[in-house]
mmCIF file of C-alpha atoms and ligand atoms in Angstrom:
data_model
loop_
_atom_site.group_PDB
_atom_site.id
_atom_site.type_symbol
_atom_site.label_atom_id
_atom_site.label_comp_id
_atom_site.label_asym_id
_atom_site.label_seq_id
_atom_site.Cartn_x
_atom_site.Cartn_y
_atom_site.Cartn_z
ATOM 1 C CA MET V 192 0.569 -0.218 -0.072
ATOM 2 C CA ARG V 193 1.597 2.947 -0.529
ATOM 3 C CA ILE V 194 -0.027 6.741 1.404
ATOM 4 C CA SER V 195 -0.703 9.328 -0.246
ATOM 5 C CA GLU V 196 2.432 12.210 -0.317
ATOM 6 C CA HIS V 197 0.092 14.716 1.519
ATOM 7 C CA LEU V 198 -0.587 11.909 4.388
ATOM 8 C CA ALA V 199 3.888 11.663 4.248
ATOM 9 C CA ALA V 200 3.974 15.295 5.363
ATOM 10 C CA ARG V 201 1.555 14.988 7.561
ATOM 11 C CA LEU V 202 3.497 11.809 10.104
ATOM 12 C CA LYS V 203 6.956 13.784 9.159
ATOM 13 C CA ASP V 204 6.039 16.271 11.336
ATOM 14 C CA LEU V 205 5.130 13.507 13.637
ATOM 15 C CA GLY V 206 8.537 12.472 13.659
ATOM 16 C CA VAL V 207 7.727 9.124 11.488
ATOM 17 C CA GLU V 208 10.193 8.172 8.361
ATOM 18 C CA VAL V 209 7.794 7.415 6.125
ATOM 19 C CA HIS V 210 10.350 4.847 3.412
ATOM 20 C CA HIS V 211 7.117 3.675 0.375
ATOM 21 C CA GLY V 212 7.771 -0.172 -1.149
ATOM 22 C CA VAL V 213 9.097 -0.862 1.076
ATOM 23 C CA SER V 214 10.193 -5.656 0.668
ATOM 24 C CA LEU V 215 9.238 -7.020 4.247
ATOM 25 C CA ALA V 216 11.230 -9.967 3.334
ATOM 26 C CA GLU V 217 14.182 -7.494 5.330
ATOM 27 C CA ARG V 218 12.222 -7.731 8.212
ATOM 28 C CA THR V 219 11.760 -10.951 9.306
ATOM 29 C CA SER V 220 13.247 -14.010 10.429
ATOM 30 C CA LEU V 221 11.957 -16.372 7.031
ATOM 31 C CA GLU V 222 13.062 -13.690 5.033
ATOM 32 C CA ILE V 223 10.103 -14.653 2.754
ATOM 33 C CA GLY V 224 7.045 -11.048 3.087
ATOM 34 C CA GLY V 225 5.599 -8.899 -0.324
ATOM 35 C CA ALA V 226 6.144 -4.580 0.161
ATOM 36 C CA THR V 227 4.441 -1.903 1.180
ATOM 37 C CA ASP V 228 5.153 1.377 2.285
ATOM 38 C CA GLU V 229 7.236 1.664 6.304
ATOM 39 C CA LEU V 230 6.362 3.968 8.886
ATOM 40 C CA ILE V 231 9.091 4.391 11.490
ATOM 41 C CA LEU V 232 8.319 6.377 14.829
ATOM 42 C CA HIS V 233 11.028 7.282 17.031
ATOM 43 C CA ARG V 234 8.818 7.920 19.571
ATOM 44 C CA TYR V 235 5.929 6.731 21.466
ATOM 45 C CA ASP V 236 4.993 9.544 23.327
ATOM 46 C CA ARG V 237 3.407 10.563 19.607
ATOM 47 C CA ILE V 238 1.738 6.987 18.284
ATOM 48 C CA ALA V 239 -1.822 8.099 19.750
ATOM 49 C CA GLU V 240 -1.840 11.117 16.963
ATOM 50 C CA VAL V 241 0.376 8.989 14.118
ATOM 51 C CA MET V 242 -2.622 6.115 14.570
ATOM 52 C CA ARG V 243 -5.682 8.699 14.766
ATOM 53 C CA LEU V 244 -4.183 9.823 11.017
ATOM 54 C CA LEU V 245 -4.243 6.523 9.515
ATOM 55 C CA ALA V 246 -8.055 5.456 10.585
ATOM 56 C CA GLY V 247 -8.660 9.296 9.925
ATOM 57 C CA GLU V 248 -7.369 8.935 6.322
ATOM 58 C CA GLN V 249 -8.206 4.780 7.682
ATOM 59 C CA ILE V 250 -4.891 3.617 6.012
ATOM 60 C CA PRO V 251 -5.106 -0.199 7.571
ATOM 61 C CA TRP V 252 -1.460 -0.621 9.290
ATOM 62 C CA ARG V 253 -0.109 -3.647 11.282
ATOM 63 C CA PHE V 254 2.585 -2.855 13.506
ATOM 64 C CA LEU V 255 5.549 -5.204 12.891
ATOM 65 C CA GLY V 256 8.301 -6.096 16.310
ATOM 66 C CA GLY V 257 11.718 -7.869 15.529
ATOM 67 C CA GLY V 258 9.508 -9.820 12.187
ATOM 68 C CA THR V 259 10.718 -13.758 14.457
ATOM 69 C CA ASN V 260 7.183 -15.188 14.335
ATOM 70 C CA VAL V 261 5.286 -13.630 11.008
ATOM 71 C CA LEU V 262 5.323 -15.355 7.338
ATOM 72 C CA ILE V 263 3.794 -12.017 5.045
ATOM 73 C CA GLY V 264 1.907 -11.815 2.394
ATOM 74 C CA ASP V 265 3.370 -12.443 -0.356
ATOM 75 C CA GLY V 266 2.791 -8.925 -3.317
ATOM 76 C CA GLU V 267 1.973 -5.367 -2.915
ATOM 77 C CA LEU V 268 0.398 -5.936 0.797
ATOM 78 C CA SER V 269 -2.604 -4.341 2.092
ATOM 79 C CA TRP V 270 -1.592 -2.424 4.809
ATOM 80 C CA VAL V 271 1.178 -0.354 5.527
ATOM 81 C CA ALA V 272 3.606 -2.206 8.123
ATOM 82 C CA LEU V 273 4.402 0.660 11.841
ATOM 83 C CA HIS V 274 7.693 -0.125 13.575
ATOM 84 C CA MET V 275 10.164 1.263 16.721
ATOM 85 C CA ALA V 276 13.247 2.777 15.128
ATOM 86 C CA ALA V 277 16.587 0.765 16.070
ATOM 87 C CA SER V 278 17.928 3.164 18.770
ATOM 88 C CA ARG V 279 18.943 2.330 22.114
ATOM 89 C CA PRO V 280 15.899 1.472 23.747
ATOM 90 C CA GLY V 281 14.605 1.599 27.372
ATOM 91 C CA MET V 282 15.671 -0.345 30.228
ATOM 92 C CA ARG V 283 15.410 0.104 34.421
ATOM 93 C CA VAL V 284 15.685 -1.705 37.431
ATOM 94 C CA GLU V 285 14.492 -1.160 40.492
ATOM 95 C CA GLY V 286 14.630 -3.386 43.116
ATOM 96 C CA ASN V 287 12.856 -6.433 41.578
ATOM 97 C CA ASP V 288 11.017 -4.232 39.172
ATOM 98 C CA ALA V 289 11.862 -4.148 35.228
ATOM 99 C CA TYR V 290 10.591 -1.903 33.698
ATOM 100 C CA ILE V 291 12.186 -2.480 29.435
ATOM 101 C CA ASP V 292 10.531 -1.050 26.578
ATOM 102 C CA ALA V 293 9.026 -2.848 24.001
ATOM 103 C CA SER V 294 11.055 -2.701 21.180
ATOM 104 C CA ALA V 295 14.149 -4.028 23.383
ATOM 105 C CA ASP V 296 15.878 -7.053 21.886
ATOM 106 C CA LEU V 297 14.135 -9.784 24.400
ATOM 107 C CA GLY V 298 17.501 -11.645 24.493
ATOM 108 C CA GLY V 299 19.085 -8.241 25.500
ATOM 109 C CA ALA V 300 16.622 -7.864 27.932
ATOM 110 C CA VAL V 301 17.041 -10.711 30.114
ATOM 111 C CA THR V 302 21.083 -10.733 30.486
ATOM 112 C CA PHE V 303 20.985 -6.755 30.922
ATOM 113 C CA CYS V 304 18.432 -8.068 34.200
ATOM 114 C CA ALA V 305 20.589 -10.369 34.770
ATOM 115 C CA LYS V 306 23.375 -7.994 35.237
ATOM 116 C CA HIS V 307 21.746 -6.591 38.049
ATOM 117 C CA ASP V 308 21.039 -9.920 39.777
ATOM 118 C CA LEU V 309 18.218 -10.352 38.481
ATOM 119 C CA GLY V 310 16.939 -14.173 37.118
ATOM 120 C CA GLY V 311 13.891 -16.176 36.823
ATOM 121 C CA MET V 312 13.598 -15.615 32.214
ATOM 122 C CA GLU V 313 17.219 -17.991 32.003
ATOM 123 C CA GLY V 314 15.532 -20.131 29.913
ATOM 124 C CA LEU V 315 14.312 -17.500 27.206
ATOM 125 C CA ILE V 316 18.138 -16.674 26.277
ATOM 126 C CA GLY V 317 17.888 -18.124 22.841
ATOM 127 C CA VAL V 318 13.458 -16.895 21.590
ATOM 128 C CA PRO V 319 14.706 -14.032 19.277
ATOM 129 C CA GLY V 320 11.854 -11.351 18.821
ATOM 130 C CA SER V 321 11.457 -7.853 20.551
ATOM 131 C CA VAL V 322 10.042 -7.862 24.660
ATOM 132 C CA GLY V 323 6.627 -6.846 22.883
ATOM 133 C CA GLY V 324 6.463 -9.053 20.521
ATOM 134 C CA ALA V 325 7.965 -11.832 23.376
ATOM 135 C CA LEU V 326 4.884 -10.407 25.004
ATOM 136 C CA ARG V 327 1.907 -10.442 23.045
ATOM 137 C CA MET V 328 2.347 -14.324 22.273
ATOM 138 C CA ASN V 329 4.111 -14.672 25.019
ATOM 139 C CA ALA V 330 6.793 -16.190 24.434
ATOM 140 C CA GLY V 331 7.998 -19.664 26.483
ATOM 141 C CA ALA V 332 10.844 -21.723 26.381
ATOM 142 C CA TYR V 333 12.282 -24.169 28.923
ATOM 143 C CA GLY V 334 10.046 -24.512 31.453
ATOM 144 C CA THR V 335 9.535 -20.418 31.115
ATOM 145 C CA GLN V 336 7.325 -18.237 29.869
ATOM 146 C CA ILE V 337 7.084 -13.685 30.880
ATOM 147 C CA GLY V 338 3.638 -14.238 31.424
ATOM 148 C CA PRO V 339 3.644 -15.155 35.211
ATOM 149 C CA HIS V 340 6.954 -12.141 35.400
ATOM 150 C CA VAL V 341 4.336 -9.685 33.960
ATOM 151 C CA ARG V 342 2.408 -7.092 36.695
ATOM 152 C CA GLU V 343 2.104 -4.012 34.095
ATOM 153 C CA VAL V 344 2.444 -2.930 30.405
ATOM 154 C CA GLU V 345 2.136 0.061 28.731
ATOM 155 C CA LEU V 346 -0.152 -0.268 24.796
ATOM 156 C CA TYR V 347 -1.958 2.024 22.303
ATOM 157 C CA ARG V 348 -5.714 0.380 22.154
ATOM 158 C CA ALA V 349 -6.614 0.851 18.656
ATOM 159 C CA ALA V 350 -10.250 0.370 20.329
ATOM 160 C CA THR V 351 -10.243 3.362 23.128
ATOM 161 C CA GLY V 352 -7.451 4.857 20.264
ATOM 162 C CA LYS V 353 -5.784 5.653 23.898
ATOM 163 C CA VAL V 354 -1.897 4.206 25.683
ATOM 164 C CA GLU V 355 -3.123 2.142 28.225
ATOM 165 C CA THR V 356 -1.501 0.181 31.384
ATOM 166 C CA LEU V 357 -3.215 -2.899 32.075
ATOM 167 C CA ARG V 358 -1.799 -4.873 35.510
ATOM 168 C CA GLY V 359 -1.168 -8.145 36.358
ATOM 169 C CA PRO V 360 -5.494 -9.649 36.197
ATOM 170 C CA GLU V 361 -6.025 -7.945 33.098
ATOM 171 C CA ILE V 362 -4.062 -9.575 30.564
ATOM 172 C CA ARG V 363 -4.694 -13.028 30.906
ATOM 173 C CA PHE V 364 -1.212 -15.161 29.723
ATOM 174 C CA ASP V 365 -1.813 -18.632 28.620
ATOM 175 C CA TYR V 366 0.733 -21.067 26.352
ATOM 176 C CA ARG V 367 1.458 -19.329 23.489
ATOM 177 C CA HIS V 368 -0.809 -16.831 24.026
ATOM 178 C CA THR V 369 -2.097 -14.069 25.173
ATOM 179 C CA SER V 370 -5.915 -11.495 25.543
ATOM 180 C CA PHE V 371 -4.386 -8.641 23.917
ATOM 181 C CA ALA V 372 -6.668 -7.879 21.256
ATOM 182 C CA PRO V 373 -5.017 -7.848 17.586
ATOM 183 C CA GLY V 374 -5.366 -3.644 18.032
ATOM 184 C CA ASP V 375 -3.084 -3.587 20.605
ATOM 185 C CA VAL V 376 0.399 -2.572 20.268
ATOM 186 C CA MET V 377 3.360 -3.237 23.063
ATOM 187 C CA LEU V 378 4.790 -0.017 24.597
ATOM 188 C CA ARG V 379 6.474 -0.755 27.799
ATOM 189 C CA VAL V 380 6.433 -3.809 30.125
ATOM 190 C CA LYS V 381 7.068 -3.565 34.317
ATOM 191 C CA LEU V 382 8.177 -7.407 35.278
ATOM 192 C CA GLU V 383 8.483 -8.916 38.413
ATOM 193 C CA LEU V 384 11.430 -10.587 38.355
ATOM 194 C CA PRO V 385 13.725 -12.716 41.689
ATOM 195 C CA SER V 386 16.951 -12.051 42.958
ATOM 196 C CA LYS V 387 19.515 -13.818 41.138
ATOM 197 C CA PRO V 388 23.371 -13.858 42.406
ATOM 198 C CA TYR V 389 24.444 -13.324 38.200
ATOM 199 C CA LYS V 390 26.434 -15.816 37.811
ATOM 200 C CA GLU V 391 24.234 -18.582 38.691
ATOM 201 C CA ILE V 392 21.895 -16.455 36.352
ATOM 202 C CA VAL V 393 25.087 -16.922 33.528
ATOM 203 C CA ALA V 394 25.539 -20.588 34.052
ATOM 204 C CA GLY V 395 21.604 -21.961 33.443
ATOM 205 C CA ILE V 396 21.699 -19.063 30.324
ATOM 206 C CA ARG V 397 24.451 -21.523 29.148
ATOM 207 C CA VAL V 398 22.557 -24.607 29.439
ATOM 208 C CA CYS V 399 19.656 -23.248 28.052
ATOM 209 C CA ASN V 400 21.775 -22.023 25.141
ATOM 210 C CA GLU V 401 23.213 -25.783 24.755
ATOM 211 C CA LYS V 402 20.216 -27.060 24.539
ATOM 212 C CA ARG V 403 18.804 -25.329 21.780
ATOM 213 C CA ARG V 404 22.562 -24.948 19.855
ATOM 214 C CA ALA V 405 22.036 -29.262 19.828
ATOM 215 C CA SER V 406 18.166 -28.979 19.039
ATOM 216 C CA GLN V 407 17.366 -26.529 16.521
ATOM 217 C CA PRO V 408 18.481 -25.222 13.636
ATOM 218 C CA LEU V 409 19.831 -21.307 14.252
ATOM 219 C CA ASN V 410 22.120 -20.997 11.091
ATOM 220 C CA GLN V 411 18.553 -21.258 8.566
ATOM 221 C CA ARG V 412 15.812 -19.078 7.923
ATOM 222 C CA SER V 413 12.260 -20.179 10.292
ATOM 223 C CA ALA V 414 9.539 -18.237 12.797
ATOM 224 C CA GLY V 415 10.699 -20.656 15.066
ATOM 225 C CA CYS V 416 8.150 -23.269 15.938
ATOM 226 C CA ILE V 417 5.526 -23.244 13.251
ATOM 227 C CA PHE V 418 2.702 -24.902 14.911
ATOM 228 C CA LYS V 419 1.287 -25.018 18.708
ATOM 229 C CA ASN V 420 2.500 -27.875 20.768
ATOM 230 C CA PRO V 421 -1.725 -30.169 21.082
ATOM 231 C CA PRO V 422 -2.152 -30.307 24.866
ATOM 232 C CA GLY V 423 -0.018 -33.568 25.795
ATOM 233 C CA GLY V 424 1.911 -33.540 22.535
ATOM 234 C CA SER V 425 4.390 -33.098 20.408
ATOM 235 C CA ALA V 426 4.308 -31.768 17.306
ATOM 236 C CA GLY V 427 7.662 -31.509 16.164
ATOM 237 C CA ARG V 428 8.046 -36.076 17.599
ATOM 238 C CA MET V 429 4.699 -36.270 14.992
ATOM 239 C CA ILE V 430 6.057 -34.571 11.731
ATOM 240 C CA ASP V 431 9.681 -36.854 12.630
ATOM 241 C CA GLU V 432 7.973 -39.574 12.926
ATOM 242 C CA LEU V 433 5.866 -38.918 9.892
ATOM 243 C CA GLY V 434 9.672 -38.514 8.139
ATOM 244 C CA LEU V 435 9.043 -35.835 6.610
ATOM 245 C CA LYS V 436 11.838 -33.931 7.818
ATOM 246 C CA GLY V 437 13.271 -32.437 4.443
ATOM 247 C CA PHE V 438 9.695 -32.482 2.422
ATOM 248 C CA ARG V 439 9.099 -29.472 0.422
ATOM 249 C CA VAL V 440 6.329 -27.015 -1.056
ATOM 250 C CA GLY V 441 8.846 -25.328 -3.266
ATOM 251 C CA GLY V 442 11.145 -22.992 -1.188
ATOM 252 C CA ALA V 443 10.193 -24.422 2.131
ATOM 253 C CA MET V 444 12.018 -27.168 4.065
ATOM 254 C CA VAL V 445 10.535 -28.525 7.104
ATOM 255 C CA SER V 446 13.937 -28.644 9.187
ATOM 256 C CA ASP V 447 15.685 -31.557 8.650
ATOM 257 C CA ARG V 448 16.804 -30.118 12.377
ATOM 258 C CA HIS V 449 13.601 -30.149 14.121
ATOM 259 C CA ALA V 450 10.604 -31.208 12.445
ATOM 260 C CA ASN V 451 8.500 -28.283 13.814
ATOM 261 C CA PHE V 452 11.064 -25.749 12.317
ATOM 262 C CA PHE V 453 9.637 -24.671 8.382
ATOM 263 C CA VAL V 454 13.062 -22.550 6.979
ATOM 264 C CA ASN V 455 13.109 -21.353 3.317
ATOM 265 C CA ALA V 456 15.740 -23.431 1.765
ATOM 266 C CA GLY V 457 15.845 -21.354 -0.975
ATOM 267 C CA HIS V 458 13.167 -18.220 -2.789
ATOM 268 C CA ALA V 459 10.108 -18.863 -0.336
ATOM 269 C CA THR V 460 7.656 -17.245 -0.783
ATOM 270 C CA CYS V 461 4.292 -17.037 2.043
ATOM 271 C CA ALA V 462 2.547 -19.227 -0.776
ATOM 272 C CA ASP V 463 5.340 -22.183 -0.979
ATOM 273 C CA MET V 464 5.206 -22.339 3.025
ATOM 274 C CA LEU V 465 1.132 -21.912 3.133
ATOM 275 C CA GLY V 466 1.180 -25.342 1.213
ATOM 276 C CA LEU V 467 3.727 -27.264 3.391
ATOM 277 C CA ILE V 468 1.438 -25.826 6.745
ATOM 278 C CA GLY V 469 -1.149 -26.849 4.317
ATOM 279 C CA ALA V 470 0.943 -30.785 3.707
ATOM 280 C CA VAL V 471 1.565 -30.773 7.237
ATOM 281 C CA ARG V 472 -1.569 -30.511 8.952
ATOM 282 C CA GLU V 473 -2.693 -32.245 7.040
ATOM 283 C CA ARG V 474 -0.207 -35.402 7.174
ATOM 284 C CA VAL V 475 -0.123 -35.035 10.694
ATOM 285 C CA ARG V 476 -4.366 -35.007 10.884
ATOM 286 C CA ARG V 477 -5.042 -38.434 8.234
ATOM 287 C CA ALA V 478 -1.635 -39.619 10.997
ATOM 288 C CA TYR V 479 -3.246 -38.978 14.605
ATOM 289 C CA GLY V 480 -6.019 -37.694 14.567
ATOM 290 C CA VAL V 481 -5.058 -34.176 15.728
ATOM 291 C CA GLU V 482 -5.266 -31.136 14.430
ATOM 292 C CA LEU V 483 -2.745 -28.872 14.415
ATOM 293 C CA GLU V 484 -2.384 -24.830 15.370
ATOM 294 C CA ASN V 485 -0.165 -22.473 13.782
ATOM 295 C CA GLU V 486 1.126 -20.855 16.745
ATOM 296 C CA VAL V 487 3.504 -18.518 14.017
ATOM 297 C CA ILE V 488 0.972 -14.631 12.963
ATOM 298 C CA VAL V 489 -0.084 -14.945 8.595
ATOM 299 C CA TRP V 490 -0.372 -12.598 7.715
ATOM 300 C CA GLN V 491 -1.968 -12.188 4.641
ATOM 301 C CA ASN V 492 -3.007 -8.976 2.735
HETATM 302 N N1 EPU M 279 11.077 -34.335 19.443
HETATM 303 C C1 EPU M 279 12.119 -35.751 17.634
HETATM 304 N N2 EPU M 279 11.606 -35.217 16.650
HETATM 305 C C2 EPU M 279 11.814 -33.137 15.458
HETATM 306 C C3 EPU M 279 11.916 -31.949 17.074
HETATM 307 C C4 EPU M 279 11.269 -33.076 18.496
HETATM 308 O O1 EPU M 279 11.466 -35.995 17.603
HETATM 309 O O2 EPU M 279 12.206 -32.979 15.112
HETATM 310 C C5 EPU M 279 10.844 -34.771 20.704
HETATM 311 C C6 EPU M 279 12.691 -34.230 21.086
HETATM 312 O O3 EPU M 279 13.372 -35.510 21.085
HETATM 313 C C7 EPU M 279 12.349 -34.217 22.614
HETATM 314 C C8 EPU M 279 10.365 -33.549 21.880
HETATM 315 O O4 EPU M 279 10.130 -33.836 20.828
HETATM 316 O O5 EPU M 279 11.482 -35.373 23.283
HETATM 317 C C9 EPU M 279 9.175 -31.917 22.221
HETATM 318 O O6 EPU M 279 10.664 -31.073 21.475
HETATM 319 P P1 EPU M 279 12.011 -29.920 22.706
HETATM 320 O O7 EPU M 279 12.328 -30.708 23.618
HETATM 321 O O8 EPU M 279 13.068 -29.406 21.173
HETATM 322 O O9 EPU M 279 10.813 -29.093 21.867
HETATM 323 P P2 EPU M 279 9.066 -28.703 21.499
HETATM 324 O O10 EPU M 279 8.328 -29.104 22.416
HETATM 325 O O11 EPU M 279 9.596 -28.329 20.110
HETATM 326 C C10 EPU M 279 9.038 -26.031 22.627
HETATM 327 C C11 EPU M 279 9.170 -25.372 22.048
HETATM 328 C C12 EPU M 279 9.809 -24.240 21.322
HETATM 329 C C13 EPU M 279 10.492 -24.250 22.764
HETATM 330 C C14 EPU M 279 11.434 -25.773 22.803
HETATM 331 C C15 EPU M 279 12.110 -25.945 23.914
HETATM 332 C C16 EPU M 279 6.016 -25.237 20.990
HETATM 333 C C17 EPU M 279 5.581 -25.036 19.769
HETATM 334 N N3 EPU M 279 7.515 -24.394 20.882
HETATM 335 O O12 EPU M 279 9.489 -27.120 21.672
HETATM 336 O O13 EPU M 279 9.171 -22.755 21.201
HETATM 337 O O14 EPU M 279 12.185 -23.685 22.402
HETATM 338 O O15 EPU M 279 9.989 -26.343 23.984
HETATM 339 O O16 EPU M 279 11.721 -25.379 25.731
HETATM 340 O O17 EPU M 279 5.900 -24.884 22.694
HETATM 341 C C18 EPU M 279 8.751 -21.362 19.169
HETATM 342 O O18 EPU M 279 7.723 -21.142 19.713
HETATM 343 O O19 EPU M 279 8.999 -20.841 18.518
HETATM 344 C C19 EPU M 279 9.901 -21.848 19.691
HETATM 345 C C20 EPU M 279 10.130 -22.915 19.237
#
């Protein structure tokens, strides 16, 4: 989608950088995605004004964080991509509370907290992406999820057009699912973390890193696990048992290292990846009677 020069000028007045016709393949870990205008925000405190302008001109938008858990459609997209500038995100610690900007890198936030002797998030160290994306998905690994540590989230809500703060029980965190609405944009989080000596946290981080290196295709282009694990089961194990490692649709391939990671093994398109997801889901349904649910978020037109 291309916005008008008039709207671009008004956005620039609000400190937004406007780039026309950006390939979102460059913004995602799968390196898949079509083209659209990209609006880069430098300050969260202008977000409500920016959204008011977009709503006034009926411009649909998606807010892209680290781009590590999304599959974006091919071709010309019918929405603009909003993105936070990669300037230094705010992070500070007060006692056992950590205040982190949503644009911060998740691994960077875990390390920052560790340096202040705050632990509990060791398992999240190798999860790629931003703190905002981790909040939205309730990211987790190796027995850790971000949700239980969250005390407050400051967010922009398209439903009200305002920046609001949600506290404690106002947010529900389930397995790879939260009560945030599609029009919510994460801005800042307050986490409450247990005190732990830095050395102990680092030892825990090392163990998780080793496990991850041993089982996941870290040097290939993926969005992490494609499917959620079904209750009591393992999507990766089922796909592996069906002999589907290396199975391809176009440039999309089931990783030969971890069967729930689907990788861009060449010039994969979104259509290739959706074809592979559909074919694998169908094989699992036939063999196990289980309907796998996407973990990856799909943004088409
Ligand atoms: N397995 C296989 N073959 C495979 C992959 C796995 O047999 O190709 C078996 C493993 O041997 C193990 C079981 O399946 O017995 C579970 O595998 P693993 O320990 O790798 O964990 P997972 O359930 O596949 C989940 C998360 C990962 C997270 C790891 C580690 C989901 C969908 N995935 O994977 O998160 O890193 O646990 O805690 O919940 C993600 O969310 O994108 C993600 C990668």
